[in-house]
mmCIF file of C-alpha atoms in Angstrom:
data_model
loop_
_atom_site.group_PDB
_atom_site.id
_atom_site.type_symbol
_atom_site.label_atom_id
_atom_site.label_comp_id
_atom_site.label_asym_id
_atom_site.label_seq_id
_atom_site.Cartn_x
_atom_site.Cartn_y
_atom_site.Cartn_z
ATOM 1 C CA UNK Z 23 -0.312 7.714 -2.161
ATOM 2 C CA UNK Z 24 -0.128 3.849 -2.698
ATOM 3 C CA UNK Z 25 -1.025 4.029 -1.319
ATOM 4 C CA UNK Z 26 -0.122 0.606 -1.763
ATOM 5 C CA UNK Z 27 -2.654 -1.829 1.850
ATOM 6 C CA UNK Z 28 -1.381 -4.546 4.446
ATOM 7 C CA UNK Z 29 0.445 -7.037 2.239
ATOM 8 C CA UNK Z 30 -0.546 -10.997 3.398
ATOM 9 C CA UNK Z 31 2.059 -13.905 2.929
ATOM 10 C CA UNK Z 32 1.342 -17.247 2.735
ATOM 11 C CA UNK Z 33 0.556 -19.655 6.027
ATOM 12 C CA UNK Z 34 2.305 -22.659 6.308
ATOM 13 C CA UNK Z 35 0.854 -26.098 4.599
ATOM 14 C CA UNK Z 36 1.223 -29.543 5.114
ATOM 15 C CA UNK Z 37 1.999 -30.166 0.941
ATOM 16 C CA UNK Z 38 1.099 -28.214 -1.757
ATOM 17 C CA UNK Z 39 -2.369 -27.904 -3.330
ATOM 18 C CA UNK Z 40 -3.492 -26.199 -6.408
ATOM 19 C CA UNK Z 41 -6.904 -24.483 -6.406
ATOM 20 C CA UNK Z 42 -8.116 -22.311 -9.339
ATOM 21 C CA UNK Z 43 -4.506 -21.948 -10.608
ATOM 22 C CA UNK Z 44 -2.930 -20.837 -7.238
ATOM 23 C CA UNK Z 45 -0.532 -22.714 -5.893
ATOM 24 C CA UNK Z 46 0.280 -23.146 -2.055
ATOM 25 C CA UNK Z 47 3.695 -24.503 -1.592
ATOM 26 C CA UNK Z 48 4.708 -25.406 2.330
ATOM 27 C CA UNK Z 49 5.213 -22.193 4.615
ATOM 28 C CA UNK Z 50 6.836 -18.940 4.447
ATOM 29 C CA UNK Z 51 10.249 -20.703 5.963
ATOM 30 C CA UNK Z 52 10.605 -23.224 3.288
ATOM 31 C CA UNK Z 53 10.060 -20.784 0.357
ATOM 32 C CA UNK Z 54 12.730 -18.326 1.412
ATOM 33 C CA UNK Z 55 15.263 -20.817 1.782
ATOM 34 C CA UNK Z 56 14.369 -22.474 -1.869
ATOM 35 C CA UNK Z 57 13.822 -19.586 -3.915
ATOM 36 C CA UNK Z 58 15.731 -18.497 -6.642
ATOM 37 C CA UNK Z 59 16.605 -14.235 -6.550
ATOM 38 C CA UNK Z 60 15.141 -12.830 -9.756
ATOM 39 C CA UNK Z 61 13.280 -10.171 -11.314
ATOM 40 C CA UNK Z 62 10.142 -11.575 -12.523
ATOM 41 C CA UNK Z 63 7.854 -9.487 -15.202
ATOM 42 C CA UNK Z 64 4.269 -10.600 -15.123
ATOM 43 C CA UNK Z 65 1.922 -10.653 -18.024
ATOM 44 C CA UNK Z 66 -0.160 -6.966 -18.449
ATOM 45 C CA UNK Z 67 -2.828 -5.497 -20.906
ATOM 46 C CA UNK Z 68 -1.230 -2.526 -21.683
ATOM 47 C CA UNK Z 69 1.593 -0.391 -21.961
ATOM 48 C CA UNK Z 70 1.442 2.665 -20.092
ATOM 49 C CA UNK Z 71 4.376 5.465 -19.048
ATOM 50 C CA UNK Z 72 5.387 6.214 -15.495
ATOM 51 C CA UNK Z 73 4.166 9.297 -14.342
ATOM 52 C CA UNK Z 74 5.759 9.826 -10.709
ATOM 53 C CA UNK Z 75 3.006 11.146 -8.035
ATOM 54 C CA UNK Z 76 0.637 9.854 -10.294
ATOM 55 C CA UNK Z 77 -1.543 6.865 -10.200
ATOM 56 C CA UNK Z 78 -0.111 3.670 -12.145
ATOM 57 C CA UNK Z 79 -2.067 1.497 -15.262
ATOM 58 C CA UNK Z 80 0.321 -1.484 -14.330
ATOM 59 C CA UNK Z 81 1.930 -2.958 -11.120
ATOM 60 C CA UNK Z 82 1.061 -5.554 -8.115
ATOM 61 C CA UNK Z 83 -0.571 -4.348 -5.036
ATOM 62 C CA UNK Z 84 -0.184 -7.300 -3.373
ATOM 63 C CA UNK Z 85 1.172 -10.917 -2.391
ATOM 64 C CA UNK Z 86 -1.144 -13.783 -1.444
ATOM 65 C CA UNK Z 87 -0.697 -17.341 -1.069
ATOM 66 C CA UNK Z 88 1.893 -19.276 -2.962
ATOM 67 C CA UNK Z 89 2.263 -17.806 -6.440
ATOM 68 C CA UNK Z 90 -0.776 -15.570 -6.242
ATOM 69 C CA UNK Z 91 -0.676 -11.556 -6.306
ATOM 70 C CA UNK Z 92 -3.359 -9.307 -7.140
ATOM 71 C CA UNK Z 93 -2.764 -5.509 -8.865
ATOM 72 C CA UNK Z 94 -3.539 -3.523 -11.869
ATOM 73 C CA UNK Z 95 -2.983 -3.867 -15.272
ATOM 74 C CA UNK Z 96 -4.480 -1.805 -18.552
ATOM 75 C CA UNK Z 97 -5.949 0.511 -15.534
ATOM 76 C CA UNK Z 98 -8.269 -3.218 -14.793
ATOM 77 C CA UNK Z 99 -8.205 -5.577 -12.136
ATOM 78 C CA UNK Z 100 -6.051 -8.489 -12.300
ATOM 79 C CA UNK Z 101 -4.460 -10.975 -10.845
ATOM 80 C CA UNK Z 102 -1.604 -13.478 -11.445
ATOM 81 C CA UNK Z 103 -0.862 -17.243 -10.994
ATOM 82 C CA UNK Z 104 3.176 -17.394 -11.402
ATOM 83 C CA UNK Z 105 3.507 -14.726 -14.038
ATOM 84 C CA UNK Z 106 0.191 -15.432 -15.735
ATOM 85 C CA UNK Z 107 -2.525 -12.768 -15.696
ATOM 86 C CA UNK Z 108 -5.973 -13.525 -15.125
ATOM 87 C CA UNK Z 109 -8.720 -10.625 -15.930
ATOM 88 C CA UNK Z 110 -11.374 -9.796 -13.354
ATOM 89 C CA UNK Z 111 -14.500 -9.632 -14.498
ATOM 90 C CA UNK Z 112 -15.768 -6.410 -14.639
ATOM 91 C CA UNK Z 113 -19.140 -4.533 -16.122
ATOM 92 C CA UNK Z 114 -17.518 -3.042 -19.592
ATOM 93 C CA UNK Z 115 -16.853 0.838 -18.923
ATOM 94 C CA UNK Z 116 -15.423 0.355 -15.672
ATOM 95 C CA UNK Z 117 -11.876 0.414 -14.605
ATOM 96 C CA UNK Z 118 -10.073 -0.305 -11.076
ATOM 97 C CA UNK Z 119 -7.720 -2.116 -9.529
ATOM 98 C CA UNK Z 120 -7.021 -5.057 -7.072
ATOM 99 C CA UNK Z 121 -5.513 -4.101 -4.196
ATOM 100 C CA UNK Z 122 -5.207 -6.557 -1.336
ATOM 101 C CA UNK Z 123 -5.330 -10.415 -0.881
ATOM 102 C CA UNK Z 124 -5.689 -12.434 2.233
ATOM 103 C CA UNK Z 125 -3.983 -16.199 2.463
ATOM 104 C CA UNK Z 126 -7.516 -17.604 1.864
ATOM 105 C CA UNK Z 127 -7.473 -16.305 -1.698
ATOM 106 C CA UNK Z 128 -10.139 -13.274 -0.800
ATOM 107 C CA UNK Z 129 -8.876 -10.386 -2.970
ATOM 108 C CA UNK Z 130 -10.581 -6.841 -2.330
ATOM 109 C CA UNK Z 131 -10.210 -4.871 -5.175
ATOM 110 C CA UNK Z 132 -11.867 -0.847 -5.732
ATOM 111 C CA UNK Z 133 -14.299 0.855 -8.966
ATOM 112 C CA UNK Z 134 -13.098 4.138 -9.788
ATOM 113 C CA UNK Z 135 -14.989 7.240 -10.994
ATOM 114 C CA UNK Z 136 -18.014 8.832 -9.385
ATOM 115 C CA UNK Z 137 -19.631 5.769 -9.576
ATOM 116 C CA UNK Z 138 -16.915 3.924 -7.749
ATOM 117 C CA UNK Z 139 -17.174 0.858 -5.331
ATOM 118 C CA UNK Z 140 -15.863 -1.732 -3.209
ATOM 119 C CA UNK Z 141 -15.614 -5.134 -4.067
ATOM 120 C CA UNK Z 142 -14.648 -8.477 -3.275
ATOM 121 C CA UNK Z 143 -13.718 -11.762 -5.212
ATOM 122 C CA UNK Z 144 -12.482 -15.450 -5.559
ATOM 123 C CA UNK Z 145 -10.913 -16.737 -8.044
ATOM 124 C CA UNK Z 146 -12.851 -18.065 -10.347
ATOM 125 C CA UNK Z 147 -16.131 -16.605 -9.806
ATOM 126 C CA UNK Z 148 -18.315 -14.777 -12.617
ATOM 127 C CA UNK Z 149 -18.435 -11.235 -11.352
ATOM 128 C CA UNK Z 150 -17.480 -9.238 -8.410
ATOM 129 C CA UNK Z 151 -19.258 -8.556 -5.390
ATOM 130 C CA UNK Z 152 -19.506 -4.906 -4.331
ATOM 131 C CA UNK Z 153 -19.771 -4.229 -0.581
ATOM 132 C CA UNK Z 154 -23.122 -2.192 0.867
ATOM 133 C CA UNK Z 155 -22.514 1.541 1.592
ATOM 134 C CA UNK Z 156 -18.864 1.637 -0.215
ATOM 135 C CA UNK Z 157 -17.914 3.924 -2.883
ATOM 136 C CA UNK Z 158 -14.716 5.051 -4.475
ATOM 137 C CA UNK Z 159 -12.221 4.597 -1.759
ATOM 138 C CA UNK Z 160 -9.187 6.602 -3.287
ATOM 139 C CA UNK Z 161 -7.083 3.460 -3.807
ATOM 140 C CA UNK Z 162 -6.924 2.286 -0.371
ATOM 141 C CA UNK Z 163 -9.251 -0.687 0.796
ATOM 142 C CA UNK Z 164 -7.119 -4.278 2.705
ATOM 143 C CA UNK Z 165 -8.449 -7.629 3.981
ATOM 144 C CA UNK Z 166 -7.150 -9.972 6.802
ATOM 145 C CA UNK Z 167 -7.096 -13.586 7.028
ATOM 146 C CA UNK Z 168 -10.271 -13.913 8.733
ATOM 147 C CA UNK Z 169 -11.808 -11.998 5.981
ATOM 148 C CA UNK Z 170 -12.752 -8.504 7.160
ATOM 149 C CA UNK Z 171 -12.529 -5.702 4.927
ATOM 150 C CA UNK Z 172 -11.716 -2.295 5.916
ATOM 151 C CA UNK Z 173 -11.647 1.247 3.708
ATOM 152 C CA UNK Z 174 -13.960 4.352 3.864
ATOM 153 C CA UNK Z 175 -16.199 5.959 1.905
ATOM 154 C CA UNK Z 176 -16.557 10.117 0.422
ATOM 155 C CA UNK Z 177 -18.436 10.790 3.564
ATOM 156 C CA UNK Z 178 -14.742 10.481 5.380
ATOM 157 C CA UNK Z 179 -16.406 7.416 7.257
ATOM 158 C CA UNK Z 180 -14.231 4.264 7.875
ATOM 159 C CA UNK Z 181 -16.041 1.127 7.359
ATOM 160 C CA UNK Z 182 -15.799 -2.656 8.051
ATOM 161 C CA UNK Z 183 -17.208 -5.308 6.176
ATOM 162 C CA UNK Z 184 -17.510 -9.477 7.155
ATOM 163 C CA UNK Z 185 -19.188 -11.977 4.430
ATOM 164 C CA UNK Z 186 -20.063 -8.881 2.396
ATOM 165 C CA UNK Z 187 -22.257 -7.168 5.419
ATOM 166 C CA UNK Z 188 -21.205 -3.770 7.121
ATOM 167 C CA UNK Z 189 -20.311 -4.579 10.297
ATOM 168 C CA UNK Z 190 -18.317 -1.385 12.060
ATOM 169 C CA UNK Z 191 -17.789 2.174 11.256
ATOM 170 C CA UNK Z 192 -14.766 3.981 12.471
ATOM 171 C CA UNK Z 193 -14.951 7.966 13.336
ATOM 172 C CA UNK Z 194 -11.721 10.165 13.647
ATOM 173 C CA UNK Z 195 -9.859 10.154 16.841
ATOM 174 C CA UNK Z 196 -12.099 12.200 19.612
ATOM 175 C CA UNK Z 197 -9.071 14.393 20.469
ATOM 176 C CA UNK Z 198 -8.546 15.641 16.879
ATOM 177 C CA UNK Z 199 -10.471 18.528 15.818
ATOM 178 C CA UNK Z 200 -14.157 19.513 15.006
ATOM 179 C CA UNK Z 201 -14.605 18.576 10.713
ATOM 180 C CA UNK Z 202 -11.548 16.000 10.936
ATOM 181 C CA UNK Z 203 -12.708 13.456 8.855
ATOM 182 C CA UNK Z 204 -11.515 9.485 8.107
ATOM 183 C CA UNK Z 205 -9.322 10.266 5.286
ATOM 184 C CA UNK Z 206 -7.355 7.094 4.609
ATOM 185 C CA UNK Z 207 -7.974 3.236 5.680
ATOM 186 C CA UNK Z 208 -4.935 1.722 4.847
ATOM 187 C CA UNK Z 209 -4.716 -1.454 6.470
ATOM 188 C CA UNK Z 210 -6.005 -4.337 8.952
ATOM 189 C CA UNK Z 211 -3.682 -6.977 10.406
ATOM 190 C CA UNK Z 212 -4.539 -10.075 11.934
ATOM 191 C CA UNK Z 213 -5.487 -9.041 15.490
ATOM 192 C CA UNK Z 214 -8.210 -6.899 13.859
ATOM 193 C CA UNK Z 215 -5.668 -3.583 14.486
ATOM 194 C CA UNK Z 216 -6.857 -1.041 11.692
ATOM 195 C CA UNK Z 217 -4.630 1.792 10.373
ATOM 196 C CA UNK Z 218 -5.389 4.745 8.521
ATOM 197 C CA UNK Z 219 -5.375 8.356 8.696
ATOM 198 C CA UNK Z 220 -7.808 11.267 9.260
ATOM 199 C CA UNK Z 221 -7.447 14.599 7.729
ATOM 200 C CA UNK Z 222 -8.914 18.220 8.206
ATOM 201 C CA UNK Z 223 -9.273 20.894 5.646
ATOM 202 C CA UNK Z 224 -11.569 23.049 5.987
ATOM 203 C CA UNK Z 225 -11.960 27.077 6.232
ATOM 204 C CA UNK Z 226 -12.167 28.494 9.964
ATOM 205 C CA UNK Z 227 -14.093 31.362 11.778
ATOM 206 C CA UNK Z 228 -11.449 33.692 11.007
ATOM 207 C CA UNK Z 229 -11.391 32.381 7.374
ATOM 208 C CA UNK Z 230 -8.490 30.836 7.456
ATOM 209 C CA UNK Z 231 -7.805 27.021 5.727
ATOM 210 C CA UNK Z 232 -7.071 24.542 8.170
ATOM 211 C CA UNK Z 233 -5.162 21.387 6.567
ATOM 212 C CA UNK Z 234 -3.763 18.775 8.799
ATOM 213 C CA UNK Z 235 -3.186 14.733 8.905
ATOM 214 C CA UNK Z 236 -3.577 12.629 12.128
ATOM 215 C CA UNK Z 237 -2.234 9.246 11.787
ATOM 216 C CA UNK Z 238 -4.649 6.944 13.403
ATOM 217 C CA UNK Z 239 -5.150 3.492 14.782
ATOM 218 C CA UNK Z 240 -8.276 1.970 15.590
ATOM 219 C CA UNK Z 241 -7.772 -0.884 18.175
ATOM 220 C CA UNK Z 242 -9.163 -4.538 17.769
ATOM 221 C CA UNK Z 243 -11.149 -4.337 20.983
ATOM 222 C CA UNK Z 244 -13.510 -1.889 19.151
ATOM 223 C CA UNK Z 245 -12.011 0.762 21.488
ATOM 224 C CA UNK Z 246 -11.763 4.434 20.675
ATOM 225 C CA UNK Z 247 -9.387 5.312 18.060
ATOM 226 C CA UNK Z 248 -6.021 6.283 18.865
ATOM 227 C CA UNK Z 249 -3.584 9.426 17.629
ATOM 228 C CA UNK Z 250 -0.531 8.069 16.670
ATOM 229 C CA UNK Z 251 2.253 10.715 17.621
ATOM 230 C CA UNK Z 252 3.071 12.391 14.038
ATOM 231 C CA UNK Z 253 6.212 12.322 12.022
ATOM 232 C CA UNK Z 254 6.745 15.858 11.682
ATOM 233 C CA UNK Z 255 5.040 19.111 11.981
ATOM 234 C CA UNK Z 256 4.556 22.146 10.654
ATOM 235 C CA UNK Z 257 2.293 24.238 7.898
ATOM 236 C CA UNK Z 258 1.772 21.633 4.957
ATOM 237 C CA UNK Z 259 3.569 18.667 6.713
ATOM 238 C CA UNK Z 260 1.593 15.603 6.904
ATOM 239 C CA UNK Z 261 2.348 12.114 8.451
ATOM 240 C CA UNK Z 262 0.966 9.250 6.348
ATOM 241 C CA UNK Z 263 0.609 5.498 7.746
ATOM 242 C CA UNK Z 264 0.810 3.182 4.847
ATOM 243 C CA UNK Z 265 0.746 -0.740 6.537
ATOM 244 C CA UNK Z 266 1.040 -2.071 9.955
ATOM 245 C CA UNK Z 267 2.250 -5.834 10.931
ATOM 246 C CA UNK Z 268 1.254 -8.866 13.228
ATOM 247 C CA UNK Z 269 2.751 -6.882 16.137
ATOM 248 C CA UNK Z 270 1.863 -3.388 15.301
ATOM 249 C CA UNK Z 271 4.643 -1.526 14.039
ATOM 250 C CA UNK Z 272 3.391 0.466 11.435
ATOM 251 C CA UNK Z 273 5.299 2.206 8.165
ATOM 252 C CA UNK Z 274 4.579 4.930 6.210
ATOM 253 C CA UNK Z 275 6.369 8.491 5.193
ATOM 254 C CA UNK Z 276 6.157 11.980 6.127
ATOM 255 C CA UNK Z 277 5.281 14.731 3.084
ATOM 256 C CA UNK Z 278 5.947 18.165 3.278
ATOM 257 C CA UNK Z 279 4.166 18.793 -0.128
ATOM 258 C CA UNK Z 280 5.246 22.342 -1.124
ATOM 259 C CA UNK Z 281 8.629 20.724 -2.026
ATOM 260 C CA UNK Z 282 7.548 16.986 -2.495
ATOM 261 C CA UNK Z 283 9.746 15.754 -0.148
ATOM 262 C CA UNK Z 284 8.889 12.592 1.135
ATOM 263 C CA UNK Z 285 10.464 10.650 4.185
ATOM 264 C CA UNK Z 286 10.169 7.342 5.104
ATOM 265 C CA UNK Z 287 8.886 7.002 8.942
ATOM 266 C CA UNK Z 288 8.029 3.885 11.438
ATOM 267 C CA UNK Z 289 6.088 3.763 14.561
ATOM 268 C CA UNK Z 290 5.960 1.428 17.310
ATOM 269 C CA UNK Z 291 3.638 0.574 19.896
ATOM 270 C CA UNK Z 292 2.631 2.133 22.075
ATOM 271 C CA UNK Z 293 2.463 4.776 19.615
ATOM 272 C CA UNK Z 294 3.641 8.054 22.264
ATOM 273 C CA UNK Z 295 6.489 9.508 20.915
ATOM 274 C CA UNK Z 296 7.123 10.109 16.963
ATOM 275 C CA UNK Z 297 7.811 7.702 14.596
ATOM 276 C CA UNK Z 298 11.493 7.349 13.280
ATOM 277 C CA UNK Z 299 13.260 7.544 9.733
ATOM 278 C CA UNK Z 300 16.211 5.156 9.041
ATOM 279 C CA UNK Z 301 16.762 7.889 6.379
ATOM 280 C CA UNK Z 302 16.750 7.291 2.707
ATOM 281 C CA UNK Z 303 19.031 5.524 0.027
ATOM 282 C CA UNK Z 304 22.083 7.345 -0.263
ATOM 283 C CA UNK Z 305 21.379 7.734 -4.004
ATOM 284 C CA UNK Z 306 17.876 9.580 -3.457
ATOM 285 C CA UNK Z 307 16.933 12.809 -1.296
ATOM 286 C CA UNK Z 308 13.360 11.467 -0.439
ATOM 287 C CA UNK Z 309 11.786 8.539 -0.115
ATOM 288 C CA UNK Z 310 8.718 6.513 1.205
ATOM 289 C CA UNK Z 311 7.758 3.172 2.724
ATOM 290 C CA UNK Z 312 4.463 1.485 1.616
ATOM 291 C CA UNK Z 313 4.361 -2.580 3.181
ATOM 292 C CA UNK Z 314 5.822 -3.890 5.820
ATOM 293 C CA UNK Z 315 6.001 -8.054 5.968
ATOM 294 C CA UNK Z 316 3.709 -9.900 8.460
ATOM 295 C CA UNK Z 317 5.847 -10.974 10.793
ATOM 296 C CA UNK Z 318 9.485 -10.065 9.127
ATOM 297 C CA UNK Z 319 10.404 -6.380 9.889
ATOM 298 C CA UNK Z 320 10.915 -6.293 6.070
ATOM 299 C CA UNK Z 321 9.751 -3.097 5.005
ATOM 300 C CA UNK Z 322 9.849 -1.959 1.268
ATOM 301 C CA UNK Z 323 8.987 1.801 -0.828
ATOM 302 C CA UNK Z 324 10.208 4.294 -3.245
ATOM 303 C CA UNK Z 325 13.087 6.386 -3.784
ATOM 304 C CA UNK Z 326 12.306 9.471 -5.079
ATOM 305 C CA UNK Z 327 14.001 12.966 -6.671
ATOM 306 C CA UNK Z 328 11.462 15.780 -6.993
ATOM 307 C CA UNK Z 329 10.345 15.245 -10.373
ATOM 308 C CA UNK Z 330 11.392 19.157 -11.287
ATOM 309 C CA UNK Z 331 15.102 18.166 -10.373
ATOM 310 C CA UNK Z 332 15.039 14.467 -11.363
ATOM 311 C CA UNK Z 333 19.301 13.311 -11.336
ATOM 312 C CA UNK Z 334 17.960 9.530 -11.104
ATOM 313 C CA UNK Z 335 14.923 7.514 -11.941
ATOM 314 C CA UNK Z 336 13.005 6.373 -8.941
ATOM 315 C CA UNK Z 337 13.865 3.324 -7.696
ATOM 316 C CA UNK Z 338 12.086 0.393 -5.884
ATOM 317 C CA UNK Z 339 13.911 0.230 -2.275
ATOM 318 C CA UNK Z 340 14.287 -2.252 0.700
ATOM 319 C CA UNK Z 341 14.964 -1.876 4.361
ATOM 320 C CA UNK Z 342 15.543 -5.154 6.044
ATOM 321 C CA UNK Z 343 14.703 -3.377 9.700
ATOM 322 C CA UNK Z 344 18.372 -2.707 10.832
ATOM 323 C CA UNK Z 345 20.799 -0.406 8.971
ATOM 324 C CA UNK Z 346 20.599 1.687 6.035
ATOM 325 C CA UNK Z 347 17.946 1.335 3.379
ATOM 326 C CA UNK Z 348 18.999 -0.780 0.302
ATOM 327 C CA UNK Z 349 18.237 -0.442 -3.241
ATOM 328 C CA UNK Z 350 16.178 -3.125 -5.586
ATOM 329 C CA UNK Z 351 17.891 -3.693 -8.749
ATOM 330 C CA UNK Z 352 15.996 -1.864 -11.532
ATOM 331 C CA UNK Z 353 14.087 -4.206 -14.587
ATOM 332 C CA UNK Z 354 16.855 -1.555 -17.263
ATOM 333 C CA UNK Z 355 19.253 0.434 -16.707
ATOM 334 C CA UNK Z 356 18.294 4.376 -15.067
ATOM 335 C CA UNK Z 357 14.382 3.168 -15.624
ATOM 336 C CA UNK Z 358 12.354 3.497 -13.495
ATOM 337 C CA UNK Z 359 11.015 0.971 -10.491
ATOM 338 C CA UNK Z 360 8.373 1.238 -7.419
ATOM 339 C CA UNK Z 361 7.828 -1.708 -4.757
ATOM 340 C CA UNK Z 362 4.307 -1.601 -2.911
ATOM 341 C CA UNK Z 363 4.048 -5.214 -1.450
ATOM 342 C CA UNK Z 364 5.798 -7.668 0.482
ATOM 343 C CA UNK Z 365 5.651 -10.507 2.080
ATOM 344 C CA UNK Z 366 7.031 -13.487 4.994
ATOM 345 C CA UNK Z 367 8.128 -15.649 1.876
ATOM 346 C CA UNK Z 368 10.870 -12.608 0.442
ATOM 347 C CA UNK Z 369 8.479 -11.622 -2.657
ATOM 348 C CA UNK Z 370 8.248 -7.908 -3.230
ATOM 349 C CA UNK Z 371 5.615 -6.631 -5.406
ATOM 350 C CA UNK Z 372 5.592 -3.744 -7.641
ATOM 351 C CA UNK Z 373 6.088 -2.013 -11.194
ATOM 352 C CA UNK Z 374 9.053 -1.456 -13.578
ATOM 353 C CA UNK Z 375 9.900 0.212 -16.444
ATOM 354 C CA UNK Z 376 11.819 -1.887 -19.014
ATOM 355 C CA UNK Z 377 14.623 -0.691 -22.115
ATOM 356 C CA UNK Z 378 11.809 0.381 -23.956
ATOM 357 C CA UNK Z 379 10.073 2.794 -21.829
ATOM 358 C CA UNK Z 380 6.688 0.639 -20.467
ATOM 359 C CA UNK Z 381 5.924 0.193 -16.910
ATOM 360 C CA UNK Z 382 5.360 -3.688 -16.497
ATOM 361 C CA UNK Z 383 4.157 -5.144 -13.372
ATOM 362 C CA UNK Z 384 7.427 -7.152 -11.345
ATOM 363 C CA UNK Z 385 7.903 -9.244 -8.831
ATOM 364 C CA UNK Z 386 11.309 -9.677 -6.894
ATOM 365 C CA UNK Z 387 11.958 -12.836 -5.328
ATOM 366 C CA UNK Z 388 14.334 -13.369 -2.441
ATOM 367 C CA UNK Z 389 14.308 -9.751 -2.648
ATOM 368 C CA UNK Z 390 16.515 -9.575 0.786
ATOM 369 C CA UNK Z 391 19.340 -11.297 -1.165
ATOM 370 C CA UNK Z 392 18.763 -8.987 -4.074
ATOM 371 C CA UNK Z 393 18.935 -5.541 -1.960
ATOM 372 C CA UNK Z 394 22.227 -3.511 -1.795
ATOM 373 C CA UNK Z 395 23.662 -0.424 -1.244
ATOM 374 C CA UNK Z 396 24.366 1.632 -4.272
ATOM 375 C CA UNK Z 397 28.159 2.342 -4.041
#
């Protein structure tokens, strides 16, 4: 999946300030009328190939405040100041990943393996600090400005952290079947909204498997969760809600994964009727949306061929809200590119490969003025 959490811009400021490298220019308004459009490569550990449907060694999860993003490189945390990489400091032997950032700097990042975790951390700090009850969370954990934490643990139980202390657990939808379980937490906006999906697979009375994806929402009034209507349907079709913004519309993709077709989808409140599809780049058969902006309608994702019948590389793609979806220039020519983050500013966050075959991480800036239609 990426998989890839809600993706946080920066709030407006008075002046700039620097604080443990970051820098917070004035407010999303400013920056996107000052920035320059380029493809930025950050710095990374290691050099690793791009596997599609696989998870990645290198790329950014995430935008934060000013010139801060958070991601993976050499399979570790990390996290960049302009296009300078700063390790995380991990216990040796473990690996992860950063994976969300709120505008106060609070980046939630995830321990894989069997003895996977949770964590959160400031720049700056000398270790990490895992969250009580958490374990490996698949890739998906996100954070909101007022510093609540959301993801789930093996158990298929959502959970919700505040100042490193469990504070809410969130069960499937009551209308969804007996052994549904919390699959995915994907994201928390501002309000407190909470997006994710729950999933059940399991073998019935008359021995049958039973394998099915509700896309859910769990309200901010700590109200029963809610069934978001589903993309699709039908045996092995699933509807998967990657991000949600500030006033609930929510992205994601529908899979059918027989033929790994993937289709971008968006939902709107109040969530009755199925999501949509503004289609796919007219260079690409499938495709999927992973961040939305806060408050922008800028929604960004992946182009994709099945990787059996591959005519192009995938490519990182753009949909400004209205019209068809645009492409993201690529870092070389017919390499491959991803996006998984955006934000109010025009920053897109993701991976590239460059002309010699590694997958770097990237950041695109004024990345509306960069999108286009592939003629």
């Amino acid at each position: 999946m990426n998989r890839t959490p809600v993706r946080r811009a920066a709030s407006a400021a008075a002046a700039a300030i620097v604080l443990a490298g970051i820098v917070t220019a004035a407010g999303p308004a400013t920056a996107a009328t000052t920035c320059t459009p380029r493809l930025q490569v950050l710095g990374s550990l290691g050099e690793s190939i791009y596997n599609p449907g696989n998870p990645q060694a290198e790329g950014v999860h995430d935008l934060g405040p000013g010139n801060l993003s958070v991601g993976t490189s050499g399979g570790l945390p990390v996290y960049w100041t302009g296009t300078t990489l700063r390790k995380v400091p991990l216990p040796a032997g473990q690996s992860g990943e950063l994976v969300a950032v709120n505008k106060g700097g609070l980046m939630v990042g995830i321990v894989h393996g069997s003895a996977g975790y949770v964590f959160t951390f400031r720049a700056g700090a000398a270790a990490v600090t895992p969250l009580p009850g958490s374990d490996y969370a698949y890739g998906e954990a996100d954070v909101n400005d007022a510093g609540y934490v959301v993801s789930r643990n093996q158990a298929g139980v959502g959970l919700v952290w505040k100042d490193g202390q469990k504070v809410r657990e969130l069960a499937p939808p009551a209308d969804t079947p007996a052994h549904t379980r919390v699959d995915l937490v994907t994201g928390i906006n501002n309000k407190g909204d909470i997006l994710g999906t729950a999933k059940l697979n399991h073998i019935d009375d008359s021995d049958q498997q039973r394998w099915e994806v509700f896309p859910v929402l769990w309200p901010a009034d700590g109200g029963p969760a809610k069934s978001l209507a589903p993309s699709g349907g039908g045996l092995y079709q699933e509807s998967y809600v990657q991000d949600l913004d500030e006033s609930g519309s929510v992205v994601g993709y529908d899979w059918y994964g027989p033929g790994y077709q993937f289709t971008p989808w968006t939902w709107t409140p109040p969530y009755t009727t199925p999501g949509t599809s503004p289609g796919v780049l007219n260079t690409h058969p499938y495709g999927t949306f992973e961040a939305i902006s806060p408050t922008t309608k800028v929604t960004v994702g992946t182009a994709k061929f099945h990787p059996d019948e591959t005519t192009l590389a995938d490519q990182a793609q753009l949909w400004p809200g209205t019209g068809p979806v645009l492409a993201l220039p690529r870092l070389a020519a017919g390499k491959a590119s991803i996006a998984e983050a955006v934000s109010d500013d025009g920053r897109v966050g993701g991976a590239a490969v460059n002309a010699k075959g590694k997958l770097k991480p990237v950041i695109w800036t004024c990345a509306t003025k960069q999108a286009y239609l592939p003629q």
